[in-house]
XYZ file of C-alpha atoms in Angstrom:
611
model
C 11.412 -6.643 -16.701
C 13.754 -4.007 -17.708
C 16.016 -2.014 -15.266
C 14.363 0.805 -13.428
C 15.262 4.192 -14.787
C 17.758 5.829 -11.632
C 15.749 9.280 -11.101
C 17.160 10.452 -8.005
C 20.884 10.598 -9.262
C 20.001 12.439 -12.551
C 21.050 16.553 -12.672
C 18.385 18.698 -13.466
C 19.611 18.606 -17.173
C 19.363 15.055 -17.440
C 16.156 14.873 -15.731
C 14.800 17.367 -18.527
C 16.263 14.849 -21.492
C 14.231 11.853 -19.409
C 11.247 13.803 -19.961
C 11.690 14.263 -23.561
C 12.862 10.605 -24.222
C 9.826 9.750 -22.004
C 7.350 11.457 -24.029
C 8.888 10.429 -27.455
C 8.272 6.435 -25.977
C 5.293 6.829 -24.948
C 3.862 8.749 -28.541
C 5.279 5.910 -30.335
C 3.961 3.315 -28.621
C 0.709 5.053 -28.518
C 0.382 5.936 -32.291
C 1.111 2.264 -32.795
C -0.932 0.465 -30.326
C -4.104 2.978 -29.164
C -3.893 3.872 -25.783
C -4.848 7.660 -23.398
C -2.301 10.250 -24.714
C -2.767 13.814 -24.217
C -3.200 13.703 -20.651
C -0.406 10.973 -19.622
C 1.676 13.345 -21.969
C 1.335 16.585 -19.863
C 2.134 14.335 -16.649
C 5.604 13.674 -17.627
C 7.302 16.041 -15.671
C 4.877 15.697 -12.700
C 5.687 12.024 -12.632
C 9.521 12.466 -12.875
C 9.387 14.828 -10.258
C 7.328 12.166 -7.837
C 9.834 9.955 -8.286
C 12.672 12.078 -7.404
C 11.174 13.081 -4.441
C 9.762 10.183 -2.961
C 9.876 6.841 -3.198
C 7.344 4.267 -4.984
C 9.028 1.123 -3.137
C 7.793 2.311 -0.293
C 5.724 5.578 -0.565
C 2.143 4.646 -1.623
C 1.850 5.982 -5.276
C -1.783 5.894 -5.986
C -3.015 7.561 -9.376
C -6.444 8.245 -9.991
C -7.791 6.525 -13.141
C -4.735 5.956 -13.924
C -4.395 6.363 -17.622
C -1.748 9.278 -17.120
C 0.839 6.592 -15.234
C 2.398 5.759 -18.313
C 5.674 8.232 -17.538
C 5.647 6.005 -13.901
C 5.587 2.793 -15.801
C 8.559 3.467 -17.986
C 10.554 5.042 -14.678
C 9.737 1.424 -13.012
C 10.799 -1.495 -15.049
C 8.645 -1.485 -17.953
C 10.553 0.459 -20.476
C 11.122 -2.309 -23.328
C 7.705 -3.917 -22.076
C 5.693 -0.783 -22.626
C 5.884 -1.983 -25.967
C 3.334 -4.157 -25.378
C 1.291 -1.569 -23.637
C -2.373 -2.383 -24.038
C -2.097 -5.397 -26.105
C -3.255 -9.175 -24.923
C -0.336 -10.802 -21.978
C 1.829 -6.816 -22.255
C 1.507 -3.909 -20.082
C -1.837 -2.614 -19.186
C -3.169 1.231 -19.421
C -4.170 1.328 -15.956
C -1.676 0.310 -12.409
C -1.830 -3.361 -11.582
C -0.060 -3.840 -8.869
C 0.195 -7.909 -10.128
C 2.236 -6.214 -13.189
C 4.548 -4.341 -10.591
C 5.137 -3.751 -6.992
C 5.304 -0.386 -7.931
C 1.509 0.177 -8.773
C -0.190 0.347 -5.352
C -3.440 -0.469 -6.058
C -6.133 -1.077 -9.427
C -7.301 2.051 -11.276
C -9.606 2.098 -13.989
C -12.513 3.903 -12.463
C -11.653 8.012 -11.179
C -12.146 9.143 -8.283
C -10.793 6.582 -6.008
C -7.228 8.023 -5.278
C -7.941 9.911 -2.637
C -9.741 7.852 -0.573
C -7.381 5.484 -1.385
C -4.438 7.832 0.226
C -6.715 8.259 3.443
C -6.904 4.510 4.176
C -2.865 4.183 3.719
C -2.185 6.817 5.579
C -3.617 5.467 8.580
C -2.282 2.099 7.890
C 0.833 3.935 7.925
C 0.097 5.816 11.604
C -1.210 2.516 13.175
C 2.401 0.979 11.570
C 4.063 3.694 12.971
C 6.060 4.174 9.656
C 5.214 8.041 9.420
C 8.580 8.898 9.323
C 9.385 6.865 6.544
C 6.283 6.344 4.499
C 3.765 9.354 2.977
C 0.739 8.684 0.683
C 1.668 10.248 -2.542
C -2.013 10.822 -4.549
C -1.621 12.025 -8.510
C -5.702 12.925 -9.331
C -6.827 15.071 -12.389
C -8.638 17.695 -12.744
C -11.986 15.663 -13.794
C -11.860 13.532 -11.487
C -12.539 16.205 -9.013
C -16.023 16.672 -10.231
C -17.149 13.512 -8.403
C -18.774 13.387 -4.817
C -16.593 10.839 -3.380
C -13.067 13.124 -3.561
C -14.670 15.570 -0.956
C -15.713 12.564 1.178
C -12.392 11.939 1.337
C -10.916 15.204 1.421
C -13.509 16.246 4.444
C -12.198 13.421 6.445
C -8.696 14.183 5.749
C -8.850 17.543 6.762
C -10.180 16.759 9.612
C -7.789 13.836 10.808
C -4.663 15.517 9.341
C -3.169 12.780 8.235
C 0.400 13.349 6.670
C -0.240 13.270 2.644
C 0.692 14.141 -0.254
C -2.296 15.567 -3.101
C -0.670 16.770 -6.703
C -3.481 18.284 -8.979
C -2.769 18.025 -12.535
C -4.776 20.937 -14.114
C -5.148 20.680 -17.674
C -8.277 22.297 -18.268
C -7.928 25.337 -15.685
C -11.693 23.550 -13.895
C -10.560 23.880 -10.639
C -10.509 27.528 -10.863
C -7.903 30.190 -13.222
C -4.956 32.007 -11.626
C -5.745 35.422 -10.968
C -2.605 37.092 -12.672
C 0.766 37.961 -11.827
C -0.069 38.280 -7.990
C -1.878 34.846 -7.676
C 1.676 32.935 -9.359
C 4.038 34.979 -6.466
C 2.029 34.228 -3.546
C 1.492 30.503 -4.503
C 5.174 30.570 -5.053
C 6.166 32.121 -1.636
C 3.701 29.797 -0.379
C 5.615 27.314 -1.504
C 8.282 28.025 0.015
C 10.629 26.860 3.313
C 10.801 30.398 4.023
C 7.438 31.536 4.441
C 5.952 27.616 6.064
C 8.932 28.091 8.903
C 7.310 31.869 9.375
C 3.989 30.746 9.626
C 4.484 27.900 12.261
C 6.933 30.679 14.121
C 3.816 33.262 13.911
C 1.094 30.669 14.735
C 3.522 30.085 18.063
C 4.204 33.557 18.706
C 0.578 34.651 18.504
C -0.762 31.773 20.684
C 1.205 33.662 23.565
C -1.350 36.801 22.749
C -4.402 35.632 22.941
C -7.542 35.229 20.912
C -7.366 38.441 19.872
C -3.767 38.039 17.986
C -4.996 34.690 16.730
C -7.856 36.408 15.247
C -6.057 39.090 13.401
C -3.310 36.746 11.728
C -6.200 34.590 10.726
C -7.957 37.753 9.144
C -4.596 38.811 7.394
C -3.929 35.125 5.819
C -7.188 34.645 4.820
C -7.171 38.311 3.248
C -4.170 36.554 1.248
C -6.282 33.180 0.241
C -8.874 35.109 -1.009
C -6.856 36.159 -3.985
C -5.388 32.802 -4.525
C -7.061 29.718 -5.637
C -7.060 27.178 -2.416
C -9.121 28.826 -0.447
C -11.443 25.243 -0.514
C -8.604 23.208 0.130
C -7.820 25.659 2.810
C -10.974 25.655 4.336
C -10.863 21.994 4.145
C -7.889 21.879 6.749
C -5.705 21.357 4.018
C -2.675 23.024 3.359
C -2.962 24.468 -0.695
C 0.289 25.121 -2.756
C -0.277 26.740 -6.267
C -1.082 27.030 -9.148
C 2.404 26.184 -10.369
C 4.010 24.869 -14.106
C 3.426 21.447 -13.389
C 6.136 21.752 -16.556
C 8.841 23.369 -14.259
C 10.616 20.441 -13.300
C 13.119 21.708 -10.694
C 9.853 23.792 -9.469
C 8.136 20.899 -8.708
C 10.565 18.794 -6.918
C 11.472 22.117 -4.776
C 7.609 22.046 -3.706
C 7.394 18.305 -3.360
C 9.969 18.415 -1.284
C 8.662 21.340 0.825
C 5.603 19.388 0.841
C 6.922 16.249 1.803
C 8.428 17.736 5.031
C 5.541 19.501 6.055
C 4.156 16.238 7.530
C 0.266 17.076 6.948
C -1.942 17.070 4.266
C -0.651 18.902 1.317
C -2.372 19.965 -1.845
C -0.192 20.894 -4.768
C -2.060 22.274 -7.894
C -0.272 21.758 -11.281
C -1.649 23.077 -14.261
C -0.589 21.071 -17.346
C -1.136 21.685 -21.137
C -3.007 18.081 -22.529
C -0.883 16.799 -25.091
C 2.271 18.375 -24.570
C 5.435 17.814 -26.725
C 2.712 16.517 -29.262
C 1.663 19.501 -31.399
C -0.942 18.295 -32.872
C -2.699 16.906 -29.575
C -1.522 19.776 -27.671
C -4.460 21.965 -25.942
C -8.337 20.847 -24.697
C -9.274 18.377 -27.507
C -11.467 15.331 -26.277
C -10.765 13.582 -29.031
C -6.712 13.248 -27.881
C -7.837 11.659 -25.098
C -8.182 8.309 -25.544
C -7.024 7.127 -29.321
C -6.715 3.960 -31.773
C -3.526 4.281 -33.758
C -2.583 6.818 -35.729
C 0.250 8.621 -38.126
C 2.412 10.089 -35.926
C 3.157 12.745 -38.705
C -0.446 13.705 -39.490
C -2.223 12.845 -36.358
C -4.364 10.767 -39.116
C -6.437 7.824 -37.305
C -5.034 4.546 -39.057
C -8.226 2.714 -38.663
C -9.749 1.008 -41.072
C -13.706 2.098 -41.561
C -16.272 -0.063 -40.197
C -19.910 -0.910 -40.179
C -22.320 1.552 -37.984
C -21.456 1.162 -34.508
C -23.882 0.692 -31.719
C -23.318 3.802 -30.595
C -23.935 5.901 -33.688
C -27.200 4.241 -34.149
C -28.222 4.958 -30.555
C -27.761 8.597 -31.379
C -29.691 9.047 -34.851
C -32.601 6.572 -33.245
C -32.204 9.441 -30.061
C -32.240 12.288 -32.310
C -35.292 10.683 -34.333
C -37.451 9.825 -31.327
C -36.174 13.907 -29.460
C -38.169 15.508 -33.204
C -41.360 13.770 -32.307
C -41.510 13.794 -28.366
C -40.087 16.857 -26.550
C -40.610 15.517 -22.953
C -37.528 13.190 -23.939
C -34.637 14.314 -21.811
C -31.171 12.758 -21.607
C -27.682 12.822 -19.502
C -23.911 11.331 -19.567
C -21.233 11.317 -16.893
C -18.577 12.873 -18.283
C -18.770 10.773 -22.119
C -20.851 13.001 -24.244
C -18.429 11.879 -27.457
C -18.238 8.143 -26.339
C -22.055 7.532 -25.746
C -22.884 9.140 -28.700
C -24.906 12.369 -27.084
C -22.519 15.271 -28.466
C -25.239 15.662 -31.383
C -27.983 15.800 -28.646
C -26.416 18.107 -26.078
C -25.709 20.543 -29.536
C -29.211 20.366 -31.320
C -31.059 20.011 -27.386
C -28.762 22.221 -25.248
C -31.786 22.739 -22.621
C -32.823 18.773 -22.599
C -29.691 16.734 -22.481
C -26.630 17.173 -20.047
C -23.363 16.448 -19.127
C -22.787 16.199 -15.279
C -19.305 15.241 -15.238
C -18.203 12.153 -13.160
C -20.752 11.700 -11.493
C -23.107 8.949 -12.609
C -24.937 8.983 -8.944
C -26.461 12.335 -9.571
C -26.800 11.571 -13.066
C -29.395 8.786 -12.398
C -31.134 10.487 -9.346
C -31.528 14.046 -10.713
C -32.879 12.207 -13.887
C -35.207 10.743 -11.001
C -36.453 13.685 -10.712
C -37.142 14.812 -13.652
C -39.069 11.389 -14.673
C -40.968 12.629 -11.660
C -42.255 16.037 -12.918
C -43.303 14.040 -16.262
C -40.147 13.644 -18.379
C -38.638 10.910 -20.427
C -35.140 10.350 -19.072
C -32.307 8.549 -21.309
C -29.398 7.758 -18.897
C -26.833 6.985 -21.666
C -23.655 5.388 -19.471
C -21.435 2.888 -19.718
C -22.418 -0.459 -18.793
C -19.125 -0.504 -16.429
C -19.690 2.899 -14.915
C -23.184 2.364 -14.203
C -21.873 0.152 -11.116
C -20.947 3.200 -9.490
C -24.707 3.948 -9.466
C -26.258 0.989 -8.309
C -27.691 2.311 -5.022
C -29.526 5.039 -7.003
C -30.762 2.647 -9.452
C -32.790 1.127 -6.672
C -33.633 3.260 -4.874
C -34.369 6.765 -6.632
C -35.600 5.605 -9.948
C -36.578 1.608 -9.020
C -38.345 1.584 -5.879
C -39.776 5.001 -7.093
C -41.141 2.440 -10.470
C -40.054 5.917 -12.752
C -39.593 5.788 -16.372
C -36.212 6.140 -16.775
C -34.197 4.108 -19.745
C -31.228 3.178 -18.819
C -28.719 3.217 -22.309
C -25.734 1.134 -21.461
C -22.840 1.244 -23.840
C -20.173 -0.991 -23.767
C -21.557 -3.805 -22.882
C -19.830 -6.940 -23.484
C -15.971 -7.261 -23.911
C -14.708 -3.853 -24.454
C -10.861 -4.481 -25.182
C -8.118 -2.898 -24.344
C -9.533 -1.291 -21.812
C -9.485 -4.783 -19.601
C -10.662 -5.357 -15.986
C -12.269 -1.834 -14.782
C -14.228 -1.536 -18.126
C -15.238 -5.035 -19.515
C -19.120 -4.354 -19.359
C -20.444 -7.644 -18.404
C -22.114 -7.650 -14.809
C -25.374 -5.154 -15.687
C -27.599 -7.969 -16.466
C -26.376 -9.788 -13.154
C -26.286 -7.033 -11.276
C -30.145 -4.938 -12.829
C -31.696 -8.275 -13.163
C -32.437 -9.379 -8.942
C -33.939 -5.423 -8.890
C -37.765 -4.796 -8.840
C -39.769 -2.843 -11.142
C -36.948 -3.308 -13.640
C -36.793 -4.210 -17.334
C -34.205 -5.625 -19.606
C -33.921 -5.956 -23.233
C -31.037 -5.851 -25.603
C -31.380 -5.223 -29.668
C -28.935 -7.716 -31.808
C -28.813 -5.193 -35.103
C -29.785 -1.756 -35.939
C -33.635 -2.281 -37.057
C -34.049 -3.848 -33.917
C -32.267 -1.096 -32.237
C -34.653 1.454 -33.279
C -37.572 -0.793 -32.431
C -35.924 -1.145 -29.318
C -35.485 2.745 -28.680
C -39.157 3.259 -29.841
C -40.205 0.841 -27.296
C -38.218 2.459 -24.441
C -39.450 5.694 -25.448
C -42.895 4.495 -24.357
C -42.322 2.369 -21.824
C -43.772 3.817 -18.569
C -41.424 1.811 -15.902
C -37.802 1.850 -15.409
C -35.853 0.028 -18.164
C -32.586 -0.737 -19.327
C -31.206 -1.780 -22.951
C -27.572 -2.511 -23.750
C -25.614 -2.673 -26.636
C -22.260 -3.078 -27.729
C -18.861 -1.278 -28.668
C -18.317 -0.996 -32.271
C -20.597 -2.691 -34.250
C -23.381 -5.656 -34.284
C -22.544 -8.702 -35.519
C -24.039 -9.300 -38.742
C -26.184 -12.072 -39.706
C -28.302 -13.171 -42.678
C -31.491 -13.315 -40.188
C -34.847 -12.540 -40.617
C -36.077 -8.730 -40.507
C -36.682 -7.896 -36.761
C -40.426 -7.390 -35.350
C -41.480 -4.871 -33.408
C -40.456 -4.965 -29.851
C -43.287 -6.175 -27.523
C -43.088 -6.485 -23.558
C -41.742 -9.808 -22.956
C -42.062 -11.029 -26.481
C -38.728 -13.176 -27.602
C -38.933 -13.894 -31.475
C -38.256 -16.864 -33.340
C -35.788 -16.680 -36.207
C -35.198 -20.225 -37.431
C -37.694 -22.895 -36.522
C -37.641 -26.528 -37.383
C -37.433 -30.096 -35.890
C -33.961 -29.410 -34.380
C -33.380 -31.280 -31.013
C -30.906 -28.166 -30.542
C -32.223 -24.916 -29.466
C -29.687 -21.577 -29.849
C -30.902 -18.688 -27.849
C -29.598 -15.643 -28.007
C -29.671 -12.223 -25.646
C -28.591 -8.932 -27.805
C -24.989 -9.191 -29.699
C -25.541 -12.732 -28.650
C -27.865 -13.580 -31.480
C -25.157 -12.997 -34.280
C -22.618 -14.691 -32.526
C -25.253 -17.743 -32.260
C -25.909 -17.511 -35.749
C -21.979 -17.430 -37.251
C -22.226 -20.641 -34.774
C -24.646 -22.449 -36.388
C -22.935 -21.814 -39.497
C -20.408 -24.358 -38.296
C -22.221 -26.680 -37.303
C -23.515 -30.134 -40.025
C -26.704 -30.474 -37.857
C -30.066 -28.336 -37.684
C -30.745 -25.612 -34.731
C -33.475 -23.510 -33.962
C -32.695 -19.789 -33.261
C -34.469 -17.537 -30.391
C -34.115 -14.313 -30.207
C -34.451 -13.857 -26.418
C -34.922 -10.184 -27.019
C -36.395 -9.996 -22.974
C -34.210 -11.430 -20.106
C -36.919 -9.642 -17.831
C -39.527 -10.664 -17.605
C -38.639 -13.598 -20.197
C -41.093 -14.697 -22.898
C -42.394 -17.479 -21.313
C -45.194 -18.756 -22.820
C -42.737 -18.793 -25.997
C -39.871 -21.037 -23.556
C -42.551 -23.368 -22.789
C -43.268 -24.166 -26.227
C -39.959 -24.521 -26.993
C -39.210 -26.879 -24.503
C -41.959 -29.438 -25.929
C -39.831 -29.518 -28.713
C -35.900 -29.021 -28.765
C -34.103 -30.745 -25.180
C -30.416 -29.429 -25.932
C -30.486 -25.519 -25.435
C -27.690 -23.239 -25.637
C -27.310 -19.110 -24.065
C -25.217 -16.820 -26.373
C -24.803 -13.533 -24.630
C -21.968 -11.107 -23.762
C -22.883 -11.225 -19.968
C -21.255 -12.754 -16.438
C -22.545 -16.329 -16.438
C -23.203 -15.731 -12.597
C -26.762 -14.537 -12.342
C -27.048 -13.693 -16.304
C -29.152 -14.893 -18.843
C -28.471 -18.613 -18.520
C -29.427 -18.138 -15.197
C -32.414 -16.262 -16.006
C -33.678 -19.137 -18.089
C -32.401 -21.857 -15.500
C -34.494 -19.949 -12.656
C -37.339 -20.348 -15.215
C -37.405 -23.805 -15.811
C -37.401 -24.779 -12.106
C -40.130 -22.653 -11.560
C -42.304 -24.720 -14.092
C -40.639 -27.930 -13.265
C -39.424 -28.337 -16.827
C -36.931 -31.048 -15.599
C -36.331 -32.869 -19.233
C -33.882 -29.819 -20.552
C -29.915 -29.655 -20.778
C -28.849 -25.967 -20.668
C -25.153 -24.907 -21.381
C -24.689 -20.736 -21.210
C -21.825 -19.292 -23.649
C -21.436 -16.239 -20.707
C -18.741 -15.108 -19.386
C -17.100 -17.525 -16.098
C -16.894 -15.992 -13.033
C -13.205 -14.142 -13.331
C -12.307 -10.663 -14.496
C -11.531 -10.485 -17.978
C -7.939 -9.295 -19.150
C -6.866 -6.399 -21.493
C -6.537 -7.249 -24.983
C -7.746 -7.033 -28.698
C -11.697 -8.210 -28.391
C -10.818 -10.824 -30.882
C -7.990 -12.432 -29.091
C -9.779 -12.018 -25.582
C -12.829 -14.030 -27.473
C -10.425 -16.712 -28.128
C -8.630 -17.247 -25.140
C -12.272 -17.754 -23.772
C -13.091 -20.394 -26.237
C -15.987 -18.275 -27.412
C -15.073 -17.510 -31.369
C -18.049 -19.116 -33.024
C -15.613 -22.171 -34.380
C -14.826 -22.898 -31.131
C -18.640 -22.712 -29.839
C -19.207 -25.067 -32.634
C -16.822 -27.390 -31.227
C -18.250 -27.070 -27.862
C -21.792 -27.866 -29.063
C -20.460 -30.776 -30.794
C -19.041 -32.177 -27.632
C -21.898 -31.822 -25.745
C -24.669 -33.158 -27.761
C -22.603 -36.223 -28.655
């Protein structure tokens, strides 16, 4: 590891040139290697200041998300390593505390931080380290849009619990600052001054009576009222701001301020996205998360593709919203990575962005399947986790006919452990009422779509990032209910089945291989084709699962529960899933390798086990 940068020694001038230098590292890297940007770029200062004030050794640092820690990985260690930010073995985007004792806990997911704080800081009381230890919480300003930060706030306010909150503001969501007034009241807020005058007047008036205590209360509210806290306020916690979360010696003035108050603090720090980046500087989505790019230009440096998954989702969408206008539709916060921007522009009154959120997403689409509407829940397969209750029991147990669209499914990249979409087979497939299916190129993806469209029970269909993987197959039929479809038949003792993406990766398998295999389609993982398995099984003995799914209660598993049931004893089944660990950050490619699961290497397996 590198040496740790020395923050707390640095003069206020220095501090300013750590910034800069910290910035320039992190747009290199970035350009180079993909990575979040605009928002870990306005941080800078708010992390330089965190780490001048407190300390990360020993202070619980806990970021929400997480992708705007870069500044706090270069402060800790991980200057000449960052690097390798992002890329298979090197520095990952999110806090790992197995990268650093520095990074409290996991991130990938928002949301979380606060919560997070709560839980140390009474680990820290029952310690009895109060005095030495505070919860320091970094959260943005989306991340406040979902239910579980107010769960945690409530509860803090309530218990009181010495913390520390910092609000970076970059989009002004929280609420504006009501001009000139607003900035000098947060600032005298702020202050020693006027927190040693309020604990002297909230002393002095207990000697008076209810009727003093009322009137102070009446005069500070009177002064909330025309500030932006009043929630936080109301909350039982203490509210400093808005301030220049770009003012460094600001900042660590009001951290510290904070940091002696010994309760739960809430500083709000508005930040401009992108900052010391021109180009990326202001509200763009698209500077949010990035593949490479010319640093001079702001030009993307990658290469064109084939169609991805995701753009034929949205013309098949678009297609099936011309001729059907009880279709609906709704994202959590991703309207430009699932592919909906075009619907939520062309159908502003049918499809919806709810922030993060996906709970309500899925049961206020519930709802509307209810009164007679076609819901499209388009979320990530990873982020659809977070909605697992309401899957059951709003739109499952209900038997609605909601389609559940999950992107990202399968290995995802760089992204790593929070993101990899592979458990919403496992996790959708033990749930009643509830079908599966998964397209493997785009004509079956429309057929798929048109299918869903249809369909009168709850479904889900899942697809990959980027694009299919091509094969030389036969044209795809029409999607049936429970219908698999046979692609290559023959005499083959070896039967390839494949679930989705899995089907191409099957096929490039076979391509290695000197012997003959029969090709499946699976198409349905619920309910499974199973009058098609049984016919199989008179025939080919050897079979083998290709899909981009958990091994644990996946499609091999699926298939495996079916041949028990019938007592088809006389069949060998080896699944190409995923084993039952997290998978790492890391080029798709390389991650596919280190897993044996490039189709040379299937190839080899197969030949191992049929010999």
């Amino acid at each position: 590891m590198s040496k740790r940068v020395d923050v707390k020694t640095k003069s206020p001038a220095e501090l300013e040139e750590l910034c800069s230098d910290i910035r320039d590292k992190i747009l290199k890297v970035v350009s180079k290697n993909g990575g979040h940007l605009s928002s870990t770029l306005g941080a800078t200062e708010i992390i330089v200041a965190m780490h001048k004030v407190f300390d990360s050794q020993k202070d619980p640092f806990i970021f929400d998300v997480s992708h705007q820690a870069y500044a706090h990985k270069l402060l800790t260690g991980r200057w000449d390593e960052f690097e390798t930010l992002r890329q298979f073995n090197g520095i990952c985007g999110y806090t790992k505390p197995s990268e650093s004792s520095d990074d409290y806990f996991v991130a990938g997911h928002s949301s979380t931080s606060i919560s997070l704080g709560v839980g140390a800081a009474k680990a820290i009381a029952l310690k009895g380290e109060e005095d030495s230890r505070i919860p320091v919480v970094l959260i943005g300003d989306g991340s406040m849009t979902a239910g579980m930060v107010y769960e945690a706030l409530n509860e803090l306010g309530d218990r009181k619990y010495p913390m520390i909150i910092i609000l970076n503001d970059n989009e002004m969501s929280i609420s504006k600052p009501i001009g000139a007034m607003s900035r000098i009241l947060s600032s005298a807020m702020a202050s020693p001054l006027y927190q040693r005058f309020k604990r002297n007047t909230e002393s002095f008036v207990d000697n008076f009576g209810d009727g003093a205590r009322y009137l102070a209360k009446r005069m500070e509210e009177s002064l909330k009222l025309i500030t932006p806290g009043v929630l936080f306020e109301e909350m039982g916690i203490d509210y400093i701001g808005p301030v220049d979360g770009h003012n460094l010696t600001q900042l660590i003035d009001i951290m510290q301020t904070a940091k002696s108050l010994k309760k739960p603090v809430l500083i709000h720090a508005q930040t401009l996205k992108g900052k010391g980046y021109e180009i990326a500087e202001g509200h763009e989505e698209k500077w949010h998360g990035v593949g490479p790019f010319d640093i001079k230009d702001g030009h993307s440096l990658k290469k064109a593709s084939l169609k991805s998954a995701t753009q034929i989702y949205t013309e098949s969408l678009l297609h099936l919203c011309e001729h059907n206008d009880k279709i609906v539709g709704v994202t959590a916060a991703m309207p430009s990575g699932t592919g909906l921007s075009p619907l939520m522009e062309k159908y502003p009154n049918r499809f919806w962005d709810v922030a993060i959120a996906e709970q309500h997403a899925v049961t206020s689409m519930s709802a509307l399947a209810k009164e007679g509407f076609k819901p499209f829940c388009t979320i990530y397969s990873t982020f659809l986790q977070r909605a697992y209750d309401q899957v059951i029991h709003d739109a499952c147990i209900m038997d609605l006919p909601i389609v559940f669209a999950l992107d990202r499914a399968g290995i995802v990249g760089e992204d790593g452990e929070t993101h990899q979409g592979v458990f919403d087979v496992s996790f959708l497939r033990a749930i009643p009422n509830m079908t599966l299916f998964a397209p493997r190129d785009e004509k079956s993806f429309h057929q798929a779509m048109a299918f869903a469209a249809e369909y009168e029970h709850p479904c889900s269909l899942r697809y990959p990032r980027g694009s299919f993987i091509e094969s030389a197959l036969p044209e795809s039929a029409v999607f049936e209910l429970a219908k698999a479809q046979l692609l290559v038949e023959n005499d083959s003792n070896i039967l390839f089945i494949g679930y989705g993406n899995g089907v191409g990766r099957a096929y490039e398998t076979a391509k290695e291989l000197d012997e003959k295999v029969a090709l499946l389609d699976l198409r349905f993982v619920k309910p499974l084709d199973e009058e098609m398995l049984k016919t199989l099984a008179q025939k080919h003995k050897k079979w083998f699962v290709f899909s981009d799914t958990a091994k644990s209660g996946g499609v091999g598993s699926a298939i495996l529960e079916f041949l028990a049931k019938e007592k088809i004893m006389d069949i060998s089944v080896e699944s190409f899933e995923y084993d039952d660990a997290f998978i790492t950050h890391g080029n798709t490619k390389v991650i596919e390798e280190s897993l044996a699961l490039l189709p040379i290497q299937l190839a080899q397996r197969v030949k191992a086990s049929i010999l």
